[in-house]
Structures are given as structure tokens and as C-alpha cells.
């Protein structure tokens, strides 16, 4: 039995406390958004340093909430990379937006269970509405089509492949074979492994000089597998590879899938949102022919983590894979019925993810998103133009859906491959140590290259140039410190 001495076993606050703490947090967030550009985006911290800073035993007694919040702001929040920073160029940044942050706060505050219709009719309706918006954007059938929000792109890819396998193979997938390119995102391989496929059931198809899946090699692999009595069932195409932003030839892949009766899954976690720009729509031609499509709003739809999305041509494919009750009794009218989203994916208890997407699109309008996405694509092209004019830089893969790869390579010095790899690796090391930008290398054609992903609508040409100048400084400095560096 509790006694009056038990401190606050109901876990409640007074109205004044709630307001004070809440306003303090809002003030902190506003300060963060306002001053983000002048902050250093990189956090450096070893395990040892973080242990020294943060480790503590589980507190039996509570302490003052304001002190806890201030400790979190002072010691915890500051020791993390800022992926929404305009100089965050590595991996896939997450530019985010303040309206969605507020919407996420509301969703948490009301603690809405977005798993089933009867618990949350309005949240479920809003998910149907926003999924329908996305179906329209990608020219998928709205009545027959469906989809759901997930935690991110990895979960959307896994959900898609589970639905594909169920639809094409039923319960026996012992002979099933799946195809994807050597540039496909690792989350697809992870999903394939989780699903229990052996590596003999996976074909990693090489890419051409532009990093697109080789259609010839793909067709040969399918034909060989058929001859061996195997069951090709799915092709995973990339709509914007993470490395280079390359879009696989979607029309051709769709033709192969039709001819061979395969499922076409398009992983557009990175690039699909580009359909909102004219150039992106051209690059993504044929995307509407996919059976399933991963889109990732916490990337290029400017949402804070976590929100991914899966769209499918036929909503019944999802209920067939994930519903524990017969799908024909539940969804006879497709997206016009009362959908239980827990029957369309892996999660039962689900956050109300649709709210932030809805609120931000309502607030800014789709036209703002179109302009924001176009900005990133144009910016990468502008930076490419600059790099091509410079005698110090070599463009390795041209600007593609806001991604550009290049390396420091002053032509007049005729430096050898190993030396170039060393210099480019050193550039990233020094930039990271300076904490001025989040920059990373990747490997293309066996070379170490620098990669820029420029999807943040608040990144300007001058931001990129400041970092490029810093890169040049570190490269020259490295060469001065290593005068004997081999040329070849
Ligand atoms: C093409 C692609 N697919 C899938 C993913 C995985 O998405 P998430 O990190 O949201 O799980 C990424 C992440 O960068 C990606 O670029």
C-alpha cells in the first residue's frame, strides 16, 4: 500500500508546473531553430567521454523536473550531430520543420493509439487521407491502392517484401529468388536476411557506369534461375540510390516484371519525393508502375524522425500478409472502409505519424514542398558546375537528385590513386575534427570520394562553398605536411 510519504506515485504535475516546463522546452526549441546555422553540426564523443559525462545509477528518489530538463538540454542534447543543420551533407540529412515538431508533440501529448479504427477513428481517417495524397502524388490507384506510415525506410522495405513474398509465393518460398542491384540500400539486404532467405536466393546484380542496374545481367540471371527450376518473384529497384541518387530504369524493370510475372518493389526512401519537382519527375519516370513503393517522409518530405511510408497498388496485399482476420471481411471497400492499420503492417501499437505529415502539408502547402525539393536539385547542379571549373576537383558522379560525388585531385600534380584516397579521407577527418560540417566519404569505382547530399532547403550555395574552401585548405595542408608523398 502506498503512503502519503510516497512522492507523487500518480506521476502528475500541477498546472503551473506543466506550463513552466512546457514553455521552457518550447523556448529551448525556438532558440535551437533560430540559432541552428551558427551551431557546429558535428558532435565528437568517445564512449569513455560519454560514460564520464552521463553514467549514473537508477535514481530511487525523484528530483526537481526543471533541473532534469536543464541537465538534458545542457549535457545530452548538445552531444549529438545536428542532421537538420544546413551544413549536414552526409548520409541522408533530415531537414525537418518546426510545425511537424509541434504536431509530434501533440501526438505524444494525447498519446493516440494509431493501430485500429475503433480506438482512433480520426487518426485512422487522417492516415487514409494522407496516404491517399501520397498515392495521388505517385499516380497510384487511390481506390484500390493503399499503404501505411512506418518508423522509416527500413521498416517500409521489410513490410513491402513480406507482402510481395506472401502474394507471389504463398507459404512456400523455398525456391524463391529476389533481385536487386549492388547499389541498393543495405536495409533491403537486411530485410531479406530477416525474412529467412538464404544467400543462394539473392542475386546482387552489377550496375553500369552510371550506377544503374544492368538490365542485361538481370535478364540473364532470371533466365538462368528459371532453367534451374527456381522461382524468381521480386525485383527491388532503387529510385535514388543513397550513394549517387541514381534511379534505376523503372519502365524497363516494369516491363521485365510484367513479362516474368514478378513483383516490382521500388525503394524510393531517398529519392521518391523528388517527383514534386519537374526534373525529379522526369528522372522518376515509370515509378507509378511499381507494385510497392517506399517513400521516406523523414528525409525529403522534411519531417522529423520517425516516419517512413509504404505505398502499394492493392491494399489487399497488405491485409493478406498482415491481417489475422480474413481480409475480405474487413476491407471490401478498400480505402473507403474503416481500416485497422495494425492489419496492414508489422506494428500493433503505432504512433500517430500521419499528424505531422498532414499538419506540415496543410500549413506550407504542397507548392512549398515542390520549391524546397527543386532547390536541392538545382543547388547540387550549381555546385557541380563550380567543381567542374576548378582545377583542384574531379567530379566522379554528376548531380543526381541533389547528390554529388567528387574528389580532390589537382590535375597538374598527377597524383596516384592511393595518394588521392589518402588525401580525400584526410579531408573528411579534418572537417569532422573542425566540427564545421557533417561530411563523409563513400566508395565509387573503387575510389574514395566525397559525397554531398543537398536536400536541406535552408542550405545555400555559400554554405557549400565555405566547406569546399575548408576542404581545399586541409588538402593543401596535408600535402605540405607530407612533402615526400608519392605522386603515382
Ligand atoms: C535508399 C534508402 N533506402 C532505405 C533507407 C533506410 O531508411 P531508414 O533509415 O529510414 O530506415 C535509406 C536510408 O538512408 C535509403 O537511403
mmCIF file with all atom_site columns, C-alpha atoms in Angstrom, residues 28-42 73 77-78 82 85-87 435-437:
data_model
loop_
_atom_site.group_PDB
_atom_site.id
_atom_site.type_symbol
_atom_site.label_atom_id
_atom_site.label_alt_id
_atom_site.label_comp_id
_atom_site.label_asym_id
_atom_site.label_entity_id
_atom_site.label_seq_id
_atom_site.pdbx_PDB_ins_code
_atom_site.Cartn_x
_atom_site.Cartn_y
_atom_site.Cartn_z
_atom_site.occupancy
_atom_site.B_iso_or_equiv
_atom_site.pdbx_formal_charge
_atom_site.auth_seq_id
_atom_site.auth_comp_id
_atom_site.auth_asym_id
_atom_site.auth_atom_id
_atom_site.pdbx_PDB_model_num
ATOM 1  C CA . UNK A 1 28  ? 14.672 25.914 -25.951 1.00 0.00 ? 28  UNK A CA 1
ATOM 2  C CA . UNK A 1 29  ? 13.355 24.567 -29.248 1.00 0.00 ? 29  UNK A CA 1
ATOM 3  C CA . UNK A 1 30  ? 12.805 28.036 -30.671 1.00 0.00 ? 30  UNK A CA 1
ATOM 4  C CA . UNK A 1 31  ? 16.331 29.034 -29.660 1.00 0.00 ? 31  UNK A CA 1
ATOM 5  C CA . UNK A 1 32  ? 17.603 25.879 -31.323 1.00 0.00 ? 32  UNK A CA 1
ATOM 6  C CA . UNK A 1 33  ? 15.777 26.536 -34.601 1.00 0.00 ? 33  UNK A CA 1
ATOM 7  C CA . UNK A 1 34  ? 16.772 30.223 -34.556 1.00 0.00 ? 34  UNK A CA 1
ATOM 8  C CA . UNK A 1 35  ? 20.457 29.647 -33.907 1.00 0.00 ? 35  UNK A CA 1
ATOM 9  C CA . UNK A 1 36  ? 20.920 26.346 -35.705 1.00 0.00 ? 36  UNK A CA 1
ATOM 10 C CA . UNK A 1 37  ? 23.047 27.830 -38.501 1.00 0.00 ? 37  UNK A CA 1
ATOM 11 C CA . UNK A 1 38  ? 25.612 29.237 -36.100 1.00 0.00 ? 38  UNK A CA 1
ATOM 12 C CA . UNK A 1 39  ? 25.972 25.965 -34.201 1.00 0.00 ? 39  UNK A CA 1
ATOM 13 C CA . UNK A 1 40  ? 28.568 23.323 -35.033 1.00 0.00 ? 40  UNK A CA 1
ATOM 14 C CA . UNK A 1 41  ? 26.756 20.350 -36.564 1.00 0.00 ? 41  UNK A CA 1
ATOM 15 C CA . UNK A 1 42  ? 29.248 17.658 -35.538 1.00 0.00 ? 42  UNK A CA 1
ATOM 16 C CA . UNK A 1 73  ? 19.492 20.381 -22.552 1.00 0.00 ? 73  UNK A CA 1
ATOM 17 C CA . UNK A 1 77  ? 21.040 17.304 -26.458 1.00 0.00 ? 77  UNK A CA 1
ATOM 18 C CA . UNK A 1 78  ? 24.246 19.134 -27.328 1.00 0.00 ? 78  UNK A CA 1
ATOM 19 C CA . UNK A 1 82  ? 22.630 18.033 -35.999 1.00 0.00 ? 82  UNK A CA 1
ATOM 20 C CA . UNK A 1 85  ? 21.888 21.775 -39.983 1.00 0.00 ? 85  UNK A CA 1
ATOM 21 C CA . UNK A 1 86  ? 22.446 23.471 -43.375 1.00 0.00 ? 86  UNK A CA 1
ATOM 22 C CA . UNK A 1 87  ? 25.984 22.063 -43.414 1.00 0.00 ? 87  UNK A CA 1
ATOM 23 C CA . UNK A 1 435 ? 33.051 20.177 -36.467 1.00 0.00 ? 435 UNK A CA 1
ATOM 24 C CA . UNK A 1 436 ? 32.155 22.699 -39.208 1.00 0.00 ? 436 UNK A CA 1
ATOM 25 C CA . UNK A 1 437 ? 30.186 20.280 -41.434 1.00 0.00 ? 437 UNK A CA 1
#
